[in-house]
Coordinates of C-alpha atoms and ligand atoms in Angstrom, one line a residue:
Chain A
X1 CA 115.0 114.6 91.1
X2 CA 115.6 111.4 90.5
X3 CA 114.2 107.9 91.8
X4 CA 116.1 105.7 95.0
X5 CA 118.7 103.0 93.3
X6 CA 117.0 99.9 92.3
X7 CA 117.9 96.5 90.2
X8 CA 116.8 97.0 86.1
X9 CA 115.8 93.9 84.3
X10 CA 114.8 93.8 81.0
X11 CA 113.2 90.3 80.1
X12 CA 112.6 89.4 76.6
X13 CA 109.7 87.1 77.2
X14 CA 106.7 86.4 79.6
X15 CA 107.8 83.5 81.0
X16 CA 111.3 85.4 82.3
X17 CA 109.3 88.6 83.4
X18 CA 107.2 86.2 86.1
X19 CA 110.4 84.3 86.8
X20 CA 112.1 87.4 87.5
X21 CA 109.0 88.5 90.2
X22 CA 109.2 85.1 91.5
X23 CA 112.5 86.1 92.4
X24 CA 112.4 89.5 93.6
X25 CA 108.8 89.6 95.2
X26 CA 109.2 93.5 96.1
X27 CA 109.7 94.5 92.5
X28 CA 107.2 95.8 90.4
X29 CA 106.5 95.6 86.5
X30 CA 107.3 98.8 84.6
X31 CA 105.3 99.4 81.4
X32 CA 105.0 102.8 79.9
X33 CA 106.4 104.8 83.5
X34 CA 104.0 107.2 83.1
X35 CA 102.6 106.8 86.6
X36 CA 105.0 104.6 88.5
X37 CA 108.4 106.9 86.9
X38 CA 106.9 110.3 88.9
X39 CA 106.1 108.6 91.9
X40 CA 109.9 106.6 92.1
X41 CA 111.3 110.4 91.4
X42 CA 109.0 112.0 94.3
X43 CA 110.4 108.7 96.4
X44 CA 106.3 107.8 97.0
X45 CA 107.5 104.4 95.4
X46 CA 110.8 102.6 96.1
X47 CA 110.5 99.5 94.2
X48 CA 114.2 97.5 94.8
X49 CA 113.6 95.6 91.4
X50 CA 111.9 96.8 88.4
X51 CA 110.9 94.2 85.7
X52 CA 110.6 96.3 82.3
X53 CA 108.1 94.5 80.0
X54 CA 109.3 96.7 76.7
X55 CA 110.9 94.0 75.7
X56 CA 108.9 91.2 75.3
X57 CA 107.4 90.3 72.3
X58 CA 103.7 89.7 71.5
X59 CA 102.5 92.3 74.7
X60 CA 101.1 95.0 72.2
X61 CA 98.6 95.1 69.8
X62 CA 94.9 95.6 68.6
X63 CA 93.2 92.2 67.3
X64 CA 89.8 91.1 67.0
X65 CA 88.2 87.7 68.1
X66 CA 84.9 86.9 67.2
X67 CA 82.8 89.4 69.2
X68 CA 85.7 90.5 71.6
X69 CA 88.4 93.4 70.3
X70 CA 91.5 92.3 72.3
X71 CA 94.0 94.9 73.0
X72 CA 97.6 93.9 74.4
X73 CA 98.6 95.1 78.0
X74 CA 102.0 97.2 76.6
X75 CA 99.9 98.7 73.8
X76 CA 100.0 102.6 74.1
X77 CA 96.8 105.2 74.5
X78 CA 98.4 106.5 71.0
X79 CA 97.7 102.7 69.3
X80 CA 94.6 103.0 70.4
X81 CA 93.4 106.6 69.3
X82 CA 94.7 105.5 65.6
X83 CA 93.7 102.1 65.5
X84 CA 91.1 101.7 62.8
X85 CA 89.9 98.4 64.6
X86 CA 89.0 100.5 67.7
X87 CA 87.1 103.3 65.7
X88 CA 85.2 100.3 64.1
X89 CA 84.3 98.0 66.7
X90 CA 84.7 100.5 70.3
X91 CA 84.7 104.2 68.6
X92 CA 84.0 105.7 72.6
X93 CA 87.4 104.2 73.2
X94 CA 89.4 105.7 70.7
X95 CA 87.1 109.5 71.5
X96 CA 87.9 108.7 75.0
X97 CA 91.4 108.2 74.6
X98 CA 92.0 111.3 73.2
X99 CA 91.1 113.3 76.9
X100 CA 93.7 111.1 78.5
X101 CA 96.6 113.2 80.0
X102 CA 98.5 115.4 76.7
X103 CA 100.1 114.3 73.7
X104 CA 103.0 112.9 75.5
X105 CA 101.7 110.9 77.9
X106 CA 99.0 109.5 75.3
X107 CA 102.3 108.4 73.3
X108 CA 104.1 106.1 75.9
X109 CA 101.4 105.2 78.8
X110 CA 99.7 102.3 78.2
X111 CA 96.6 100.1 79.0
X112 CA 97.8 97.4 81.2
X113 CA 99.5 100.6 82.7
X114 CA 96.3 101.8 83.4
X115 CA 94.2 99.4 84.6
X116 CA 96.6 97.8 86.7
X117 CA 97.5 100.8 88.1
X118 CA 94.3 101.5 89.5
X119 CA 94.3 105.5 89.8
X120 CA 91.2 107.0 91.2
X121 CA 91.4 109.4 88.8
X122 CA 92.6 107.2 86.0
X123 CA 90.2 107.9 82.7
X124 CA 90.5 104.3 81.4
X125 CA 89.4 102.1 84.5
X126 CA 85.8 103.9 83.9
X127 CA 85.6 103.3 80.2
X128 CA 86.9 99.5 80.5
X129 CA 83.9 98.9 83.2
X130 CA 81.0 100.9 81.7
X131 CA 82.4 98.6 78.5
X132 CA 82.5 95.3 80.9
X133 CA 85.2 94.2 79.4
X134 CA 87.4 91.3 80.8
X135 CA 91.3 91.4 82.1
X136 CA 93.6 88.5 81.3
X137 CA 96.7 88.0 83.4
X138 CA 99.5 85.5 84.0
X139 CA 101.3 84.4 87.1
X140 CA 102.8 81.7 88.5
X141 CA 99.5 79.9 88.7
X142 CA 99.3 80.1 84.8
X143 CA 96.5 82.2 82.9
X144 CA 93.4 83.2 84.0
X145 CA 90.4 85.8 83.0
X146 CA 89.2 88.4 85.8
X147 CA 86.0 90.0 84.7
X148 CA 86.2 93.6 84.6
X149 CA 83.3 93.8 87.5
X150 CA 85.6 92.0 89.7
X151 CA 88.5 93.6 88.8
X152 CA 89.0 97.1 90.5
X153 CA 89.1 96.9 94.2
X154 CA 90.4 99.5 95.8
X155 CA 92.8 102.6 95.6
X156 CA 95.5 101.8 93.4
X157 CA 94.9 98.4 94.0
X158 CA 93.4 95.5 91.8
X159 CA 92.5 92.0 92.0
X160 CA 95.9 91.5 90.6
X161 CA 97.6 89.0 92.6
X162 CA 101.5 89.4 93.5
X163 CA 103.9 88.5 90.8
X164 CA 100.9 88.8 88.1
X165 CA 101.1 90.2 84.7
X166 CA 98.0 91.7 83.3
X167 CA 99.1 90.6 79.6
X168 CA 95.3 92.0 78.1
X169 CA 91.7 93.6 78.2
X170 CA 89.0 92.1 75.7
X171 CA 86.6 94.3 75.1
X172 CA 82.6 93.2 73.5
X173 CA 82.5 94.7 70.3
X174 CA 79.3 97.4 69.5
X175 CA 76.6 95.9 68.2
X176 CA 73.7 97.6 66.3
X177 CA 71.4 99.0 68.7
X178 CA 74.3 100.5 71.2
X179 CA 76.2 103.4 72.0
X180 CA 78.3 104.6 74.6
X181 CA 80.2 108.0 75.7
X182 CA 82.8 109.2 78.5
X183 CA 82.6 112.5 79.8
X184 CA 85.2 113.7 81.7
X185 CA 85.7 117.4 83.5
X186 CA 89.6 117.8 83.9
X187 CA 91.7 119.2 86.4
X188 CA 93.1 122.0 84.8
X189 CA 96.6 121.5 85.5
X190 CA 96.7 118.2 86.0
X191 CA 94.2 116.8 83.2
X192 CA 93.2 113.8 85.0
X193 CA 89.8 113.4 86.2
X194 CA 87.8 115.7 88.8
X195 CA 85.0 113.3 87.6
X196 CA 84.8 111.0 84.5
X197 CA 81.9 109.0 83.4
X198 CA 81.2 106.3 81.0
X199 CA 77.9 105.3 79.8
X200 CA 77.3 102.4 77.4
X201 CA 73.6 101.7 76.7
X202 CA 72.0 99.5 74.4
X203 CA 68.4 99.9 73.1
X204 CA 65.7 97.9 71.2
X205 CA 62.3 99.1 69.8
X206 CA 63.1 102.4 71.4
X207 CA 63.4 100.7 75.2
X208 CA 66.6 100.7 77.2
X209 CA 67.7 97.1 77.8
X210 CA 71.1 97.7 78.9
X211 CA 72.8 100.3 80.7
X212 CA 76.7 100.2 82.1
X213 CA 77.7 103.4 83.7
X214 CA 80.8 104.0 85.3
X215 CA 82.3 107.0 87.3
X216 CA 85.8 108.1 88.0
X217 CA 87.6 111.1 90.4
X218 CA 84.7 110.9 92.5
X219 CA 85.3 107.8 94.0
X220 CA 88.2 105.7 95.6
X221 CA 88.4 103.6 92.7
X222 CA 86.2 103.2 89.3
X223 CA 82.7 102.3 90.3
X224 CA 79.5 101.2 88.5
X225 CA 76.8 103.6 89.2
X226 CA 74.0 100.7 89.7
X227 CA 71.3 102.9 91.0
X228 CA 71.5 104.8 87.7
X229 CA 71.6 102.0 85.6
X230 CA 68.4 99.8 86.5
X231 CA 66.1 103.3 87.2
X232 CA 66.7 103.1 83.0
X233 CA 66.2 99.8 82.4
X234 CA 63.0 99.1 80.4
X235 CA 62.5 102.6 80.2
X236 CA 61.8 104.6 76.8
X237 CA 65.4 106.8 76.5
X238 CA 64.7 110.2 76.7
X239 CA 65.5 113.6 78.2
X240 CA 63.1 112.8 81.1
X241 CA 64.2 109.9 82.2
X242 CA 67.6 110.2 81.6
X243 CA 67.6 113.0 83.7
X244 CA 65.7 111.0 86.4
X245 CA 68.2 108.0 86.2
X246 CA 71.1 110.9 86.4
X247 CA 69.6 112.2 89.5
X248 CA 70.0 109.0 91.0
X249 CA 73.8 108.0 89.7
X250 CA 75.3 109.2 93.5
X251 CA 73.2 106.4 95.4
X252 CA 75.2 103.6 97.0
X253 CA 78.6 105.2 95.7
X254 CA 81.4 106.5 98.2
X255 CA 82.3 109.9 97.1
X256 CA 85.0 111.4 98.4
X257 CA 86.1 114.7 98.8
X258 CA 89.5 116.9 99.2
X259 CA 89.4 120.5 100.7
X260 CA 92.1 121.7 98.3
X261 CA 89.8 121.3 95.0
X262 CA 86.5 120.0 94.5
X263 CA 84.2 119.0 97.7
X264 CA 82.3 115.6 98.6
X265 CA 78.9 117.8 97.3
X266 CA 80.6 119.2 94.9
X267 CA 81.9 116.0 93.2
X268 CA 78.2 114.4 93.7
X269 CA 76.3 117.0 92.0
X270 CA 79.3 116.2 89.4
X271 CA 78.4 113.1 89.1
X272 CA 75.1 113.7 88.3
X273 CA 75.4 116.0 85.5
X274 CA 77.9 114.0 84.1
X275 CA 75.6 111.2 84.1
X276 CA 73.1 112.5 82.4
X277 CA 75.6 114.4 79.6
X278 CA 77.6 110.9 79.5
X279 CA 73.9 109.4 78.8
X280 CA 72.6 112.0 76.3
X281 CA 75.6 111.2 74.3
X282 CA 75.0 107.6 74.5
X283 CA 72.3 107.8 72.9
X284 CA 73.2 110.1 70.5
X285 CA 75.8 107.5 69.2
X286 CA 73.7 104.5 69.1
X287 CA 74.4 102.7 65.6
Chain B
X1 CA 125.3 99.9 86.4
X2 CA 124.1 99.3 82.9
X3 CA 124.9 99.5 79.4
X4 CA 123.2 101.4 77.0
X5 CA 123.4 102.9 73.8
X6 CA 121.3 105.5 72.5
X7 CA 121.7 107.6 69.3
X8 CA 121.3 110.9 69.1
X9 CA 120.7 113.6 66.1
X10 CA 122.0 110.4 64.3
X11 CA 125.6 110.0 66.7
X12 CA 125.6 106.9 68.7
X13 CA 126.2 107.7 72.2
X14 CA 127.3 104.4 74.4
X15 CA 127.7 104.9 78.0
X16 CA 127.7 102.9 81.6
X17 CA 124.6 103.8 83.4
X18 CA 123.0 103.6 86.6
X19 CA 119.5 102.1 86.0
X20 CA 118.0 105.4 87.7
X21 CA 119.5 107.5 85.6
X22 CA 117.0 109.5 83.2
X23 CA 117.3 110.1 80.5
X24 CA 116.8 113.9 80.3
X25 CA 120.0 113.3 82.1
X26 CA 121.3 111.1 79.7
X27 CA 120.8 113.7 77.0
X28 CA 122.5 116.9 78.7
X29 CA 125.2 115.6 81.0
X30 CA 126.2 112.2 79.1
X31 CA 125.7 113.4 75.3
X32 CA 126.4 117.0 76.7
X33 CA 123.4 118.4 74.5
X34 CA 122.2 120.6 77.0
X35 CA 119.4 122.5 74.3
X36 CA 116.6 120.0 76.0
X37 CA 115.6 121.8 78.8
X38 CA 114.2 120.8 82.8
X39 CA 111.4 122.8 83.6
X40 CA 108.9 121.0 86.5
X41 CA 110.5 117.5 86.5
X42 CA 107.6 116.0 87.6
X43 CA 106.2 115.3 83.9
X44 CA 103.9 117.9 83.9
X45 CA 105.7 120.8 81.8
X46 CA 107.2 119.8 78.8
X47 CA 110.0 121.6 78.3
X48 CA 111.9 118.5 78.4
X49 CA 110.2 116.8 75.4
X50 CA 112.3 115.1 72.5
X51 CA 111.0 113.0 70.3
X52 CA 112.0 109.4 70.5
X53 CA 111.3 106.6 67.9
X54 CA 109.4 108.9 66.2
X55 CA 107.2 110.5 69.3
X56 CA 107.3 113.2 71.4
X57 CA 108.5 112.1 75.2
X58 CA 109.0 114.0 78.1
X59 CA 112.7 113.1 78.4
X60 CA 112.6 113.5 82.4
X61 CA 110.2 110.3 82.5
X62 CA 112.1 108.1 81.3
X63 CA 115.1 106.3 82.3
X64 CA 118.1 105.9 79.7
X65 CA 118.4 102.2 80.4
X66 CA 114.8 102.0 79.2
X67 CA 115.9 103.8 76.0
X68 CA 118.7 101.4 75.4
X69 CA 118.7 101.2 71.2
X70 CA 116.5 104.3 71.0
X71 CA 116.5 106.8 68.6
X72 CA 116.3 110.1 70.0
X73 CA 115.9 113.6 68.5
X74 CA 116.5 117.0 70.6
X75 CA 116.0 120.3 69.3
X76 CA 119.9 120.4 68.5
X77 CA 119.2 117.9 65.5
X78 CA 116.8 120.4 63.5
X79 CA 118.5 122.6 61.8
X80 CA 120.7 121.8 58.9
X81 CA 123.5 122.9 57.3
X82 CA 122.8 126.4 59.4
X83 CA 119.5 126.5 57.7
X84 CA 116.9 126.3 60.8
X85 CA 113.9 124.2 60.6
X86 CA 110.5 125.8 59.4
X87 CA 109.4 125.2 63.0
X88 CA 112.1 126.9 64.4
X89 CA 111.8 129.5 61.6
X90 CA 108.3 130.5 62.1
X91 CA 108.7 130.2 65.9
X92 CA 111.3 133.4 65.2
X93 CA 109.2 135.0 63.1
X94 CA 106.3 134.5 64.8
X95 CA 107.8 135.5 68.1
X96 CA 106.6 132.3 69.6
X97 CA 109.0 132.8 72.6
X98 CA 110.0 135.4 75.2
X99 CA 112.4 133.7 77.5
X100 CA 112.7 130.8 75.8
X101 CA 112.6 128.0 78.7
X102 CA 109.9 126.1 76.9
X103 CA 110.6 126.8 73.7
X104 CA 112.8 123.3 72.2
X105 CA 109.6 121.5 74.3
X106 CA 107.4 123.4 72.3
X107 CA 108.8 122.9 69.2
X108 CA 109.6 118.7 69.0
X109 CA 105.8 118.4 70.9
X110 CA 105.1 120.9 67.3
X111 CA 107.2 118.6 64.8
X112 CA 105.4 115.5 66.2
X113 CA 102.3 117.0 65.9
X114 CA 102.4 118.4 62.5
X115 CA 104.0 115.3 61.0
X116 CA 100.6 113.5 62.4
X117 CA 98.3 116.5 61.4
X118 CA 100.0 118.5 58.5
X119 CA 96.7 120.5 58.6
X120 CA 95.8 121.9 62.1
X121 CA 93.1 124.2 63.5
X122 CA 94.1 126.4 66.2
X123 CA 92.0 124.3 68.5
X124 CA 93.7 121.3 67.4
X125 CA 97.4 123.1 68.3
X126 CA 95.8 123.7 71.6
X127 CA 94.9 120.8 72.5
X128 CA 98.6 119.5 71.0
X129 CA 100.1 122.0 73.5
X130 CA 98.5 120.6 76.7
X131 CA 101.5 119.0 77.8
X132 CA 103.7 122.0 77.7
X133 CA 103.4 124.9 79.6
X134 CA 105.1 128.6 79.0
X135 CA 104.9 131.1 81.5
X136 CA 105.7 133.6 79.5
X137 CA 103.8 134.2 76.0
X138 CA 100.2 133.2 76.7
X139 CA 100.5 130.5 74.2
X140 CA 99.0 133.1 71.3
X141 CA 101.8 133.4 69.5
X142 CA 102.9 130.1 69.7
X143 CA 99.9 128.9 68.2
X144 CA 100.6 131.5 65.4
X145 CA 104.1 129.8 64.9
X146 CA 102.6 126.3 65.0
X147 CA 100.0 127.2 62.3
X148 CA 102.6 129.3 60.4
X149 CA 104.8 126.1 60.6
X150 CA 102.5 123.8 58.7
X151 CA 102.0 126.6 56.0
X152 CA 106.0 126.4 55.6
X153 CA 105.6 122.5 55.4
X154 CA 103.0 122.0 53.2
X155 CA 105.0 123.8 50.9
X156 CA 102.5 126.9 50.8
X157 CA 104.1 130.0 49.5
X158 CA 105.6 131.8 52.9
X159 CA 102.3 134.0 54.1
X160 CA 103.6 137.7 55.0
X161 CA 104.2 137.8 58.0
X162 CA 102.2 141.3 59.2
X163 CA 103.2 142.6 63.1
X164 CA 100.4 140.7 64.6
Ligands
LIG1 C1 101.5 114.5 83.1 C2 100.6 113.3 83.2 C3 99.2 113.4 83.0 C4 98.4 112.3 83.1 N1 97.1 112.5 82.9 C5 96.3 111.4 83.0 C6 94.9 111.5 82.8 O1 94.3 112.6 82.5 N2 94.1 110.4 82.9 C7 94.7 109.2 83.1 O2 93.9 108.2 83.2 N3 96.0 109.0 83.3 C8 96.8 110.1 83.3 N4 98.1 109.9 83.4 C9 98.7 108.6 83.8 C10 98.9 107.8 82.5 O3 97.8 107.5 81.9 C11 99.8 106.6 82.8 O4 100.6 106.3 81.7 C12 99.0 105.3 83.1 O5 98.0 105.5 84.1 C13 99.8 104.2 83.6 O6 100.3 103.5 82.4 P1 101.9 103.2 82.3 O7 102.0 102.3 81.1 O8 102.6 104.5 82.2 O9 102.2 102.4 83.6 P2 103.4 102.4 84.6 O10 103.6 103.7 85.2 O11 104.6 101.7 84.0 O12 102.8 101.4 85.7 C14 101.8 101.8 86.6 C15 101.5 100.7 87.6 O13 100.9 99.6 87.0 C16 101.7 98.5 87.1 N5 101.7 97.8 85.8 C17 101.9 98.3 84.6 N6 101.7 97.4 83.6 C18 101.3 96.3 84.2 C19 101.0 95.0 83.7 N7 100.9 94.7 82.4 N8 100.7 94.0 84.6 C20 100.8 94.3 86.0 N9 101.1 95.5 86.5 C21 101.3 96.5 85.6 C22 103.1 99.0 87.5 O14 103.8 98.0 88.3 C23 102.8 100.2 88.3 O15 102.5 99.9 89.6 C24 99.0 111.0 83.4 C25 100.4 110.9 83.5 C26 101.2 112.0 83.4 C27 102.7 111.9 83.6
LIG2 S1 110.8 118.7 83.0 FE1 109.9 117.0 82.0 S2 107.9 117.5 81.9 FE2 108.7 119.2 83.0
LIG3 S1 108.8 131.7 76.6 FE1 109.2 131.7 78.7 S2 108.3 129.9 79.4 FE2 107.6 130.0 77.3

């Protein structure tokens, strides 16, 4: 198999990548392939153009700025999973990391990849919005900073605007007093998400103040699980009522089902228990 | 078409491309080193892995022109002077392989793995392994030949190897 013909263009900075989709408005931005290669071979995506950002400088790598941890858009899941910075500053992210795809993929996909990509089974979407981070891009309206919240919209799609380069994620560093945990159950050929959740929650004097849970494979894109998240707020974190808030993680979500593999039920009692494991574990980590 | 120029097992290997062509491809019909193999070529296999800049790939999702300047290693560049690699040596005698499909998959996925984790658990092999599938050995004794394989190394005195 191999991928309809197409025009290759391998910029060697930002400024020629946008000039380059300014150009060809069809193309699309290649970054590790690990999504957008399989789907060109199985003809599901005929780009004409594809704009390889490999090249360009200054795309990858793991920095931190005052209270943010700011990851470049070409830097790879394997960066991540042995960046000391992450395990300092985000450890769920580099744990996480580490249930994304296999070994291979882990060494060449990356975040921008991943985010922009939108997959509704993608594993990073959900731990980037339970972590309510924030997206910067660049197009030909110069830079600007899309909050997580408002960045996932819909299937594969993202508030990414045509000829836009997601260039990085910054994500709030871990203070005392939070924790956070994604817990994912896999397809067992494919590995990505039947369900994946992400709970971040951050606690004082024993009282939940702040709870970010998001849920993956269940729904048509990476959702917060709202109805979850404020029956916890100003409660006492415990078994009890983390299994009362987990009951409630389905409400207002659109879960969808497929008849070859998992069910609409059987993805929303899914959801639930991975709620309230996702939650446990939270809580478990809190530093 | 493009140019590109990729080494491989430590020869250069300069060729005019199309952009589309992968570099799996590249690999067996260009450099003619037809050891990597194509199991699934939809990513999901492994038996295509080499390991590239230091990392194991699958070479099927990739295309060459992306790999232009790589550095590439197949199974062909493990052995030396006719002495095989300890990973291909305890693979042997191990019997880590029936058919032998996904065997040079198996084995750069292994000798990126071990160079990151000298000191593996079986579950940490498995969970190496996810990206490559046999459909022949039940994965047991590859593990075996993945754990034997570190032993060799580390430099450990060869275990015996009893008929297990
Ligand atoms: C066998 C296999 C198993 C996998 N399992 C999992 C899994 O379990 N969980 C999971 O989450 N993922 C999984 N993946 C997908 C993998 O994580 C992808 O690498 C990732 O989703 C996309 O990253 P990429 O760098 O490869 O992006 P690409 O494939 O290069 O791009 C994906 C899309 O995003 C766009 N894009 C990429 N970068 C940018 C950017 N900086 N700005 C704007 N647009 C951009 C591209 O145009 C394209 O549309 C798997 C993939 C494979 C092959
Ligand atoms: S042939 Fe490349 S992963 Fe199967
Ligand atoms: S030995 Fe036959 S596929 Fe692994």
């Amino acid at each position: 198999m191999f991928p309809a013909t197409f025009e290759y263009y391998a910029p060697t900075s930002l400024e020629e990548a946008l000039n380059l989709l300014r150009q060809n408005p069809e193309a699309k931005v290649l970054a590790g392939g690990h999504s957008l290669i399989p789907a060109m071979k199985l003809r599901l995506a005929t780009p004409p153009a594809l704009v390889d950002l490999r090249r360009i400088p200054g795309l990858s790598g793991i920095r931190l700025e005052g209270d943010q941890l700011v990851i470049g858009a070409m830097t790879t899941y394997y960066d991540v999973q042995t960046s000391e910075l992450v395990r300092q500053h985000v450890p769920v992210l580099a744990e996480a990391t580490d249930v994304v795809g296999d070994l291979q993929v882990r060494n060449w996909g990356t975040v921008g990849g991943s985010l922009a990509h939108s997959d509704p089974a993608g594993d990073y979407p959900a731990i980037i919005l339970a972590l309510g981070a924030e997206v910067r891009a660049r197009g030909p309206q110069g830079e600007r900073t899309i909050p997580i919240d408002q960045f996932f919209v819909g299937m594969f799609t993202t508030a990414l605007q045509p000829g836009e380069i997601l260039t990085e994620v910054r994500i709030p560093v871990m203070g005392p007093g939070t924790g956070a945990a994604y817990v994912k159950f896999p397809h067992p050929a494919s590995r990505y998400a039947v369900v994946g959740v992400c709970a971040v929650v951050g606690r004082e004097d024993n009282i939940c103040r702040q709870a970010r849970i998001a849920v993956t494979g269940a729904t048509l894109y990476a959702t917060r699980a709202t109805a979850a998240e404020q029956a916890l707020q100003g409660q006492t974190l415990n078994a009890d009522t983390i299994r009362a808030a987990a009951e409630r993680a389905p409400e207002g979500l659109t879960i969808t089902g497929d008849r070859v593999f998992a069910s609409e039920e059987y993805r929303t009692h899914l959801v639930r228990v991975l709620t309230r494991r996702a939650l446990m574990a939270a809580v478990e980590k809190i530093r | 078409m493009a140019r590109v120029s990729i080494r491989i097992n430590g020869v250069l290997h300069e060729a005019d491309v199309e952009p589309r062509l992968l570099l799996v491809h590249f690999i067996r019909d260009v450099a003619g080193l037809t050891g990597t193999n194509i199991g699934c070529d939809t990513s999901q296999c492994g038996a295509c892995t080499v390991i590239m800049n230091g990392r194991a790939a699958k070479s099927c999702t990739f295309l060459a022109v992306q790999c232009d300047g790589a550095e590439i290693l197949t199974i062909e560049g493990l052995a030396k002077d006719g002495q095989l690699h300890p990973i291909q040596q305890a693979f042997w005698e191990k019997h880590g392989l029936q058919c032998g499909y996904c065997t040079p998959g198996m084995i750069m996925t292994a000798y990126h793995f071990l160079q990151m984790n000298p000191n593996p658990t079986e579950e940490e092999i498995r969970h190496a392994l996810e990206g490559n599938i046999c459909r022949c050995t039940g994965y047991h004794n590859i593990v075996k030949a993945i754990q034997y394989a570190a032993e060799l190394m580390r430099g450990g005195a060869p275990a015996p190897t009893p008929a297990d």
